[in-house]
Amino acid sequence: MHKILFHCLAGGSLLATGAAVQAQTVTGDTVVKPAPAPVSAKAPAADTPPSVSVTAERPTGRIDRQVYDVKSDVGSSNGTAADALNNVPSVAVDPDGSVSLRGSSNVQILIDGKPSAMLQGDSRGATLNAMAADDIESVEVINNPGAQFGNEAGGGPILNLVIRRNRKPGGFATVNANAGIAGRYNSSVSGSYNEGPWGYQGGINVRHDGRNSVAEVSRERLERRAPGMGAFAPSSQSATSTGLNDSLGLHGTVNYNLNTNDTLAASVSYNGRSNDQRSLDRYLNGDSTGNLIGDYVRSTVRNGDSRNTSWGARYDHKGAVPGETLKIDLRVSSSTNESDSDYANAYTVAPVYAFDSRARQHSETGNRIVDFSGDYERPLAGGTVKLGYKVADNQSSFDTLYTDINPASLAATVNPMRSNRFEMDERTVALYGSYQMRLTERWGALAGLRAEYTDLNVRQITGGVEVGNNYVNYIPSLFATYKVSDESNLRFSYAHRLRRPSAGDLNPYVVYRDEFNVSAGNPKLKPTQTDAFEIGYETKIAGLESSLRAYHRRDTDAIVDYRYFISDNVLLTTRENGEGSHSSGLEFSVSGKLTPSLTLNTSGNLARSQQISSDDLGNRSTRTANALSGRARLNYQINPANQLQLALQMQGKMLSGQGYRSPNNTLNLSLRHTATPQLSLVMNVTDVFSSNKMETVINSASLRETSTRRFDGRMIYVGLSYRLGGATTAAKEGEREPRFGPPGGRGPGGPGPGGPGGEAG
């Protein structure tokens, strides 16, 4: 039976692999001419002779993505990766670190084109809120990933974080120190040193911060067995959560040029974060006749930590034919999250199920990814061919131990209904090929196909069940550009994608969260099939870079949250395949200088989404949401020493399972004072009007619920940023206004593991 259930996963997923097609390949985009040097502009600096340094010219267009330069954001010296992503058009990151793009939460996040365990599952939010924004060169938005990218971690659109690289000769360093309100602080040191054939780059950052929160849940459940059958019974939950966490991050890369054609590189990184919180939850339960049947307070003390590590090695070879390259890359990353939660209940009115007043829960999740890939590229028949492979192993584990504690004797007894252990091992072998060429003087195209073999093994250790499955998937993609004029391009793209259920989605055991809420996976889930289309127009209007993109996304068997009561007051959240969903929209962006001192970066997304689903009473319904989301950022150069930035973020209504998330607006302010070419003073004010909140609404046949969560609100950080070595040049380049409109640039990759931005092996 279980094997039959898991055969429904045969649609499979593809791990992100492949390599980004080089933008300078002849297409409808502007052709980038090589810098005046003995090597081509597209070759990374590591391909240069040991004693020669060549700075590659940045491409100005990518056929399959938009690239947003975030490194010169005014507040980057004391912000996080989550803050940087929140400045990218159509991307939203909530205070918990949950990421959505164009209203979809099915988003992959890569680092230098490669998957990382620290950006999957429970680790993603903590990592984005701990990673320093100053380490990020650019963010690549790939709404329709090509054949070089697989479908792991959801198979949806991709946000690729391109890490800063520096291959200029000599030594450079940046020191940032920042203090915030209520004892918060963060500091970072990063630098590089390059001489002869050797290059070194690394950094360290520490952070003590977090967001306290308050939450209110108002819920009405349909009573089926009460005398007043068909009436709704009310319940509510109010919660407060406090606790600041500590994090430490380390990363380093070393490069060695063997000769003019061959380069070796190695990298290592570590990120650790505490997870200490205190919370109070009050639960009120009533029945449909107006009687109070439960009133109690639960206090929770949670302690734990997360540890993320990665290391990698890379070999780059430049062939005899101009433009011929070979890259071989090995990455190993792991993530472990542990927490211990101690619960204590104080009853004013004890509900009928109040059998325990003290309990403890130990949770541990782990993820390990081994990724070995290679890419070969060379000119062929007037275009560029690219071939690649990937061999990967992805292991996930979940272990929860729940014990009831006798309040008199303090004896602990394992609760088997709330304890479980689950493991999944996914092995993948993939091959891909793509070809990019100019069809005419105005038309260019990129076509790709990926084949992937996946072997999946799932072990439900608690239940003693083990099942496996294996299958082959083929993923096509097609991109085209039409050069309307020297300043205008039309872009077209199509990609077929799969979203296969994750390990947590499949685990059928019930995970206890609190007295009102539990969750469980669903082993019957089928993969979501997605077809995505897009057409875009990019041009300049009155000197401003502008774009307009129309898109349509159609999902079959969409995986959505599904909630129903398993007892009078306990609500189960699980996953189901909806009957289908689709979304369409218009996305625009405009950026450039309005005056010599005032720069505008703005973008918006007018979207219409629709979901077809059935509730727990069998009622079939179609829900539709129209939403306008946007970003508007003004940078004002007050004088040569002072710069002011205002950023407004507006997130529209988002459909979610049986409900929706309400719109949300936030205004941020940043001010930079340049004291010397080396020293700057920066102040960030996040959520100036304390308006940030997360509100979800459900209105089904058996459940009506409104849940609102608010965070600390206004957050203030003040800090210093000091540059050593080449500070004048760094300031000139670093202070360049970030580009938030097409055609976008590409961040320098450097020869370290991950290499050029967007390169996926």
Short mmCIF file of C-alpha atoms in Angstrom, two decimals, residues 278-594:
data_model
loop_
_atom_site.label_atom_id
_atom_site.label_comp_id
_atom_site.label_asym_id
_atom_site.label_seq_id
_atom_site.Cartn_x
_atom_site.Cartn_y
_atom_site.Cartn_z
CA ARG A 278 10.06 32.58 26.54
CA SER A 279 6.36 32.63 25.74
CA LEU A 280 2.98 32.82 27.44
CA ASP A 281 -0.22 31.59 25.77
CA ARG A 282 -3.72 31.98 27.14
CA TYR A 283 -6.43 29.68 25.80
CA LEU A 284 -10.17 30.32 26.12
CA ASN A 285 -12.66 27.65 24.95
CA GLY A 286 -16.42 27.96 24.76
CA ASP A 287 -19.34 25.99 23.41
CA SER A 288 -22.14 27.05 21.10
CA THR A 289 -24.47 27.76 24.07
CA GLY A 290 -22.13 30.41 25.48
CA ASN A 291 -20.56 28.36 28.30
CA LEU A 292 -16.87 28.72 29.13
CA ILE A 293 -15.39 25.20 29.13
CA GLY A 294 -11.66 25.99 29.27
CA ASP A 295 -9.45 28.82 30.55
CA TYR A 296 -5.77 28.27 31.16
CA VAL A 297 -2.30 29.71 30.57
CA ARG A 298 0.63 27.79 29.15
CA SER A 299 4.17 29.01 29.76
CA THR A 300 6.96 27.78 27.50
CA VAL A 301 10.72 27.94 27.94
CA ARG A 302 12.56 27.02 24.75
CA ASN A 303 16.32 26.52 24.41
CA GLY A 304 18.29 25.25 21.47
CA ASP A 305 20.64 26.10 18.64
CA SER A 306 21.27 25.59 14.95
CA ARG A 307 24.59 24.72 13.32
CA ASN A 308 25.24 25.10 9.60
CA THR A 309 28.49 24.11 7.90
CA SER A 310 29.66 23.87 4.31
CA TRP A 311 32.87 23.28 2.41
CA GLY A 312 33.70 23.11 -1.25
CA ALA A 313 36.43 22.66 -3.84
CA ARG A 314 36.53 23.80 -7.45
CA TYR A 315 38.68 23.40 -10.57
CA ASP A 316 38.44 25.84 -13.49
CA HIS A 317 40.07 25.27 -16.87
CA LYS A 318 40.20 27.58 -19.87
CA GLY A 319 40.48 25.69 -23.18
CA ALA A 320 42.42 26.46 -26.30
CA VAL A 321 39.33 27.73 -28.14
CA PRO A 322 38.31 31.27 -27.09
CA GLY A 323 35.26 30.94 -24.85
CA GLU A 324 35.91 27.28 -24.03
CA THR A 325 35.72 26.53 -20.28
CA LEU A 326 35.45 23.53 -17.97
CA LYS A 327 34.34 23.85 -14.35
CA ILE A 328 34.20 21.01 -11.81
CA ASP A 329 32.67 21.72 -8.41
CA LEU A 330 32.15 19.76 -5.18
CA ARG A 331 29.94 21.12 -2.38
CA VAL A 332 29.07 19.55 0.97
CA SER A 333 26.68 21.37 3.33
CA SER A 334 24.83 20.32 6.47
CA SER A 335 22.34 21.86 8.86
CA THR A 336 21.24 20.73 12.33
CA ASN A 337 18.54 22.36 14.46
CA GLU A 338 17.89 21.30 18.05
CA SER A 339 15.43 22.64 20.61
CA ASP A 340 14.07 21.69 24.03
CA SER A 341 10.71 23.10 25.07
CA ASP A 342 9.44 22.92 28.67
CA TYR A 343 5.69 23.45 29.06
CA ALA A 344 3.67 24.25 32.21
CA ASN A 345 -0.11 24.76 32.36
CA ALA A 346 -2.01 26.79 34.96
CA TYR A 347 -5.77 26.06 34.85
CA THR A 348 -8.51 28.49 35.85
CA VAL A 349 -11.19 26.38 34.16
CA ALA A 350 -9.77 22.98 33.25
CA PRO A 351 -11.01 21.50 29.95
CA VAL A 352 -12.00 17.83 29.88
CA TYR A 353 -8.71 16.79 28.24
CA ALA A 354 -6.48 18.53 30.83
CA PHE A 355 -4.51 15.44 31.85
CA ASP A 356 -1.04 16.98 32.02
CA SER A 357 0.20 20.19 33.60
CA ARG A 358 3.90 19.76 32.71
CA ALA A 359 5.60 18.35 29.64
CA ARG A 360 8.82 18.52 27.64
CA GLN A 361 9.51 18.21 23.94
CA HIS A 362 12.89 17.62 22.29
CA SER A 363 13.07 18.26 18.55
CA GLU A 364 15.96 17.76 16.16
CA THR A 365 15.99 18.24 12.40
CA GLY A 366 18.93 17.64 10.10
CA ASN A 367 19.77 18.07 6.44
CA ARG A 368 22.94 17.13 4.52
CA ILE A 369 23.59 17.83 0.83
CA VAL A 370 26.51 16.46 -1.19
CA ASP A 371 26.64 18.10 -4.62
CA PHE A 372 29.23 17.14 -7.27
CA SER A 373 28.80 18.85 -10.63
CA GLY A 374 30.58 19.84 -13.81
CA ASP A 375 29.96 22.25 -16.70
CA TYR A 376 31.55 22.45 -20.12
CA GLU A 377 30.99 25.41 -22.46
CA ARG A 378 32.33 26.29 -25.91
CA PRO A 379 31.35 28.14 -29.10
CA LEU A 380 29.65 25.95 -31.69
CA ALA A 381 28.10 26.75 -35.07
CA GLY A 382 27.70 30.45 -34.41
CA GLY A 383 26.35 30.02 -30.88
CA THR A 384 27.37 28.60 -27.54
CA VAL A 385 26.71 25.08 -26.31
CA LYS A 386 26.76 24.17 -22.66
CA LEU A 387 26.71 20.68 -21.20
CA GLY A 388 26.63 19.69 -17.56
CA TYR A 389 26.12 16.92 -15.05
CA LYS A 390 25.25 16.58 -11.39
CA VAL A 391 25.51 13.77 -8.85
CA ALA A 392 23.83 14.66 -5.57
CA ASP A 393 22.70 13.11 -2.31
CA ASN A 394 20.20 14.88 -0.04
CA GLN A 395 19.48 13.40 3.42
CA SER A 396 16.79 14.78 5.74
CA SER A 397 15.80 13.66 9.24
CA PHE A 398 13.17 14.63 11.82
CA ASP A 399 13.24 13.41 15.42
CA THR A 400 10.70 14.49 18.05
CA LEU A 401 10.52 13.10 21.61
CA TYR A 402 7.60 14.24 23.78
CA THR A 403 7.46 13.35 27.48
CA ASP A 404 4.70 13.95 30.05
CA ILE A 405 6.05 14.96 33.46
CA ASN A 406 4.31 14.03 36.70
CA PRO A 407 4.07 17.31 38.67
CA ALA A 408 4.46 15.53 42.02
CA SER A 409 7.22 13.00 41.36
CA LEU A 410 8.71 14.75 38.28
CA ALA A 411 8.85 11.34 36.62
CA ALA A 412 8.96 11.57 32.80
CA THR A 413 6.87 9.26 30.61
CA VAL A 414 7.25 9.13 26.84
CA ASN A 415 4.09 10.12 24.99
CA PRO A 416 4.08 7.86 21.89
CA MET A 417 1.27 9.83 20.24
CA ARG A 418 3.46 12.95 20.11
CA SER A 419 6.86 11.33 19.38
CA ASN A 420 8.18 10.24 16.01
CA ARG A 421 11.31 9.79 13.93
CA PHE A 422 11.40 10.11 10.16
CA GLU A 423 14.21 10.02 7.56
CA MET A 424 14.43 10.57 3.82
CA ASP A 425 17.34 10.00 1.43
CA GLU A 426 17.21 11.34 -2.13
CA ARG A 427 19.93 10.47 -4.65
CA THR A 428 20.04 12.23 -8.00
CA VAL A 429 21.98 11.92 -11.24
CA ALA A 430 21.31 14.61 -13.84
CA LEU A 431 22.50 15.59 -17.33
CA TYR A 432 21.60 18.78 -19.14
CA GLY A 433 22.37 20.58 -22.35
CA SER A 434 21.60 24.06 -23.65
CA TYR A 435 22.32 25.99 -26.80
CA GLN A 436 22.25 29.76 -27.17
CA MET A 437 22.65 31.61 -30.46
CA ARG A 438 21.65 34.62 -32.50
CA LEU A 439 19.00 33.66 -35.02
CA THR A 440 19.01 37.00 -36.86
CA GLU A 441 20.38 40.47 -36.25
CA ARG A 442 17.52 41.03 -33.81
CA TRP A 443 16.47 37.57 -32.58
CA GLY A 444 18.33 35.43 -30.08
CA ALA A 445 17.30 32.20 -28.39
CA LEU A 446 18.31 29.80 -25.64
CA ALA A 447 16.88 26.27 -25.54
CA GLY A 448 17.63 23.60 -22.99
CA LEU A 449 16.68 20.11 -21.89
CA ARG A 450 17.46 18.33 -18.65
CA ALA A 451 17.18 14.63 -17.83
CA GLU A 452 17.31 13.49 -14.25
CA TYR A 453 17.21 10.13 -12.48
CA THR A 454 16.01 10.22 -8.86
CA ASP A 455 16.09 7.43 -6.28
CA LEU A 456 13.96 8.15 -3.20
CA ASN A 457 13.99 6.20 0.06
CA VAL A 458 11.69 7.10 2.98
CA ARG A 459 11.92 5.54 6.45
CA GLN A 460 9.21 6.11 9.06
CA ILE A 461 11.26 4.69 11.93
CA THR A 462 8.58 5.14 14.59
CA GLY A 463 6.05 3.15 12.59
CA GLY A 464 8.57 0.69 11.17
CA VAL A 465 7.67 1.52 7.56
CA GLU A 466 10.21 1.89 4.73
CA VAL A 467 9.32 2.58 1.11
CA GLY A 468 11.25 3.61 -1.98
CA ASN A 469 10.74 4.82 -5.51
CA ASN A 470 12.83 5.82 -8.53
CA TYR A 471 12.01 7.59 -11.78
CA VAL A 472 13.33 9.70 -14.67
CA ASN A 473 12.14 13.23 -15.50
CA TYR A 474 12.68 15.44 -18.56
CA ILE A 475 12.51 19.23 -18.11
CA PRO A 476 12.46 21.54 -21.16
CA SER A 477 12.85 25.32 -21.28
CA LEU A 478 12.96 28.01 -23.95
CA PHE A 479 13.99 31.68 -23.87
CA ALA A 480 14.04 34.24 -26.67
CA THR A 481 14.90 37.92 -27.05
CA TYR A 482 14.08 40.43 -29.75
CA LYS A 483 16.16 43.60 -30.01
CA VAL A 484 13.66 46.35 -30.80
CA SER A 485 16.30 49.08 -30.69
CA ASP A 486 19.61 49.87 -29.03
CA GLU A 487 17.74 50.63 -25.79
CA SER A 488 14.77 48.26 -26.02
CA ASN A 489 14.34 44.48 -25.84
CA LEU A 490 11.45 42.06 -25.90
CA ARG A 491 11.88 38.85 -23.87
CA PHE A 492 9.93 35.58 -24.01
CA SER A 493 10.23 32.52 -21.78
CA TYR A 494 8.57 29.19 -21.06
CA ALA A 495 9.47 26.55 -18.50
CA HIS A 496 7.83 23.39 -17.24
CA ARG A 497 8.50 22.70 -13.56
CA LEU A 498 7.66 20.09 -10.94
CA ARG A 499 7.15 20.56 -7.24
CA ARG A 500 7.59 17.28 -5.44
CA PRO A 501 6.55 17.00 -1.77
CA SER A 502 9.35 17.46 0.75
CA ALA A 503 10.17 15.08 3.58
CA GLY A 504 8.09 17.07 6.05
CA ASP A 505 5.15 17.16 3.61
CA LEU A 506 5.12 13.34 3.43
CA ASN A 507 5.62 12.44 7.11
CA PRO A 508 2.17 11.26 8.32
CA TYR A 509 2.87 11.46 12.06
CA VAL A 510 1.18 14.22 14.04
CA VAL A 511 3.56 16.87 15.41
CA TYR A 512 2.34 18.66 18.52
CA ARG A 513 2.63 22.48 18.46
CA ASP A 514 0.33 23.68 21.24
CA GLU A 515 -2.98 22.80 22.89
CA PHE A 516 -4.96 24.10 19.93
CA ASN A 517 -2.73 23.20 16.98
CA VAL A 518 -0.99 20.12 15.59
CA SER A 519 0.43 19.36 12.14
CA ALA A 520 1.10 16.32 9.98
CA GLY A 521 2.29 15.43 6.52
CA ASN A 522 0.38 13.46 3.91
CA PRO A 523 1.99 10.46 2.16
CA LYS A 524 -0.70 10.57 -0.56
CA LEU A 525 0.53 13.87 -2.01
CA LYS A 526 1.17 14.01 -5.72
CA PRO A 527 3.72 16.36 -7.30
CA THR A 528 2.54 19.72 -8.57
CA GLN A 529 2.94 20.22 -12.31
CA THR A 530 3.62 23.82 -13.31
CA ASP A 531 3.72 25.57 -16.68
CA ALA A 532 5.02 29.14 -16.59
CA PHE A 533 4.96 31.71 -19.41
CA GLU A 534 6.35 35.24 -19.50
CA ILE A 535 6.77 38.10 -21.95
CA GLY A 536 8.65 41.27 -21.08
CA TYR A 537 9.53 44.61 -22.61
CA GLU A 538 12.55 46.62 -21.45
CA THR A 539 13.40 50.14 -22.54
CA LYS A 540 14.42 53.60 -21.37
CA ILE A 541 11.86 56.33 -20.84
CA ALA A 542 13.14 59.86 -20.19
CA GLY A 543 16.47 58.36 -19.18
CA LEU A 544 14.87 55.92 -16.71
CA GLU A 545 15.36 52.18 -17.09
CA SER A 546 11.88 50.65 -17.35
CA SER A 547 10.32 47.26 -17.83
CA LEU A 548 6.90 45.66 -18.10
CA ARG A 549 6.42 41.90 -17.79
CA ALA A 550 3.25 39.88 -18.25
CA TYR A 551 3.22 36.37 -16.81
CA HIS A 552 0.93 33.39 -16.40
CA ARG A 553 1.49 30.38 -14.15
CA ARG A 554 -0.72 27.29 -14.15
CA ASP A 555 -0.49 24.61 -11.44
CA THR A 556 -2.03 21.17 -11.58
CA ASP A 557 -2.45 19.28 -8.27
CA ALA A 558 -1.21 22.33 -6.38
CA ILE A 559 0.03 21.46 -2.86
CA VAL A 560 -1.82 23.68 -0.36
CA ASP A 561 -2.34 23.91 3.40
CA TYR A 562 -5.50 22.15 4.57
CA ARG A 563 -6.94 22.49 8.10
CA TYR A 564 -9.67 20.63 9.97
CA PHE A 565 -10.58 19.68 13.55
CA ILE A 566 -9.55 16.28 14.87
CA SER A 567 -11.26 16.93 18.23
CA ASP A 568 -13.46 19.61 19.73
CA ASN A 569 -10.67 22.21 19.93
CA VAL A 570 -7.58 20.71 18.28
CA LEU A 571 -6.97 21.88 14.73
CA LEU A 572 -4.81 19.79 12.40
CA THR A 573 -2.81 21.52 9.66
CA THR A 574 -1.76 19.22 6.85
CA ARG A 575 -1.16 19.34 3.08
CA GLU A 576 -3.50 18.38 0.27
CA ASN A 577 -3.48 18.50 -3.51
CA GLY A 578 -5.90 21.19 -4.59
CA GLU A 579 -7.84 20.71 -7.79
CA GLY A 580 -5.80 23.39 -9.49
CA SER A 581 -4.67 26.97 -9.37
CA HIS A 582 -3.37 29.64 -11.66
CA SER A 583 -2.05 33.15 -11.40
CA SER A 584 -1.44 35.96 -13.87
CA GLY A 585 -0.09 39.43 -13.54
CA LEU A 586 1.73 42.49 -14.76
CA GLU A 587 5.05 43.38 -13.17
CA PHE A 588 6.75 46.72 -13.78
CA SER A 589 9.89 48.50 -12.66
CA VAL A 590 11.28 52.01 -13.19
CA SER A 591 14.64 53.23 -11.94
CA GLY A 592 17.06 56.05 -12.53
CA LYS A 593 17.92 59.61 -11.57
CA LEU A 594 15.05 62.08 -11.38
#
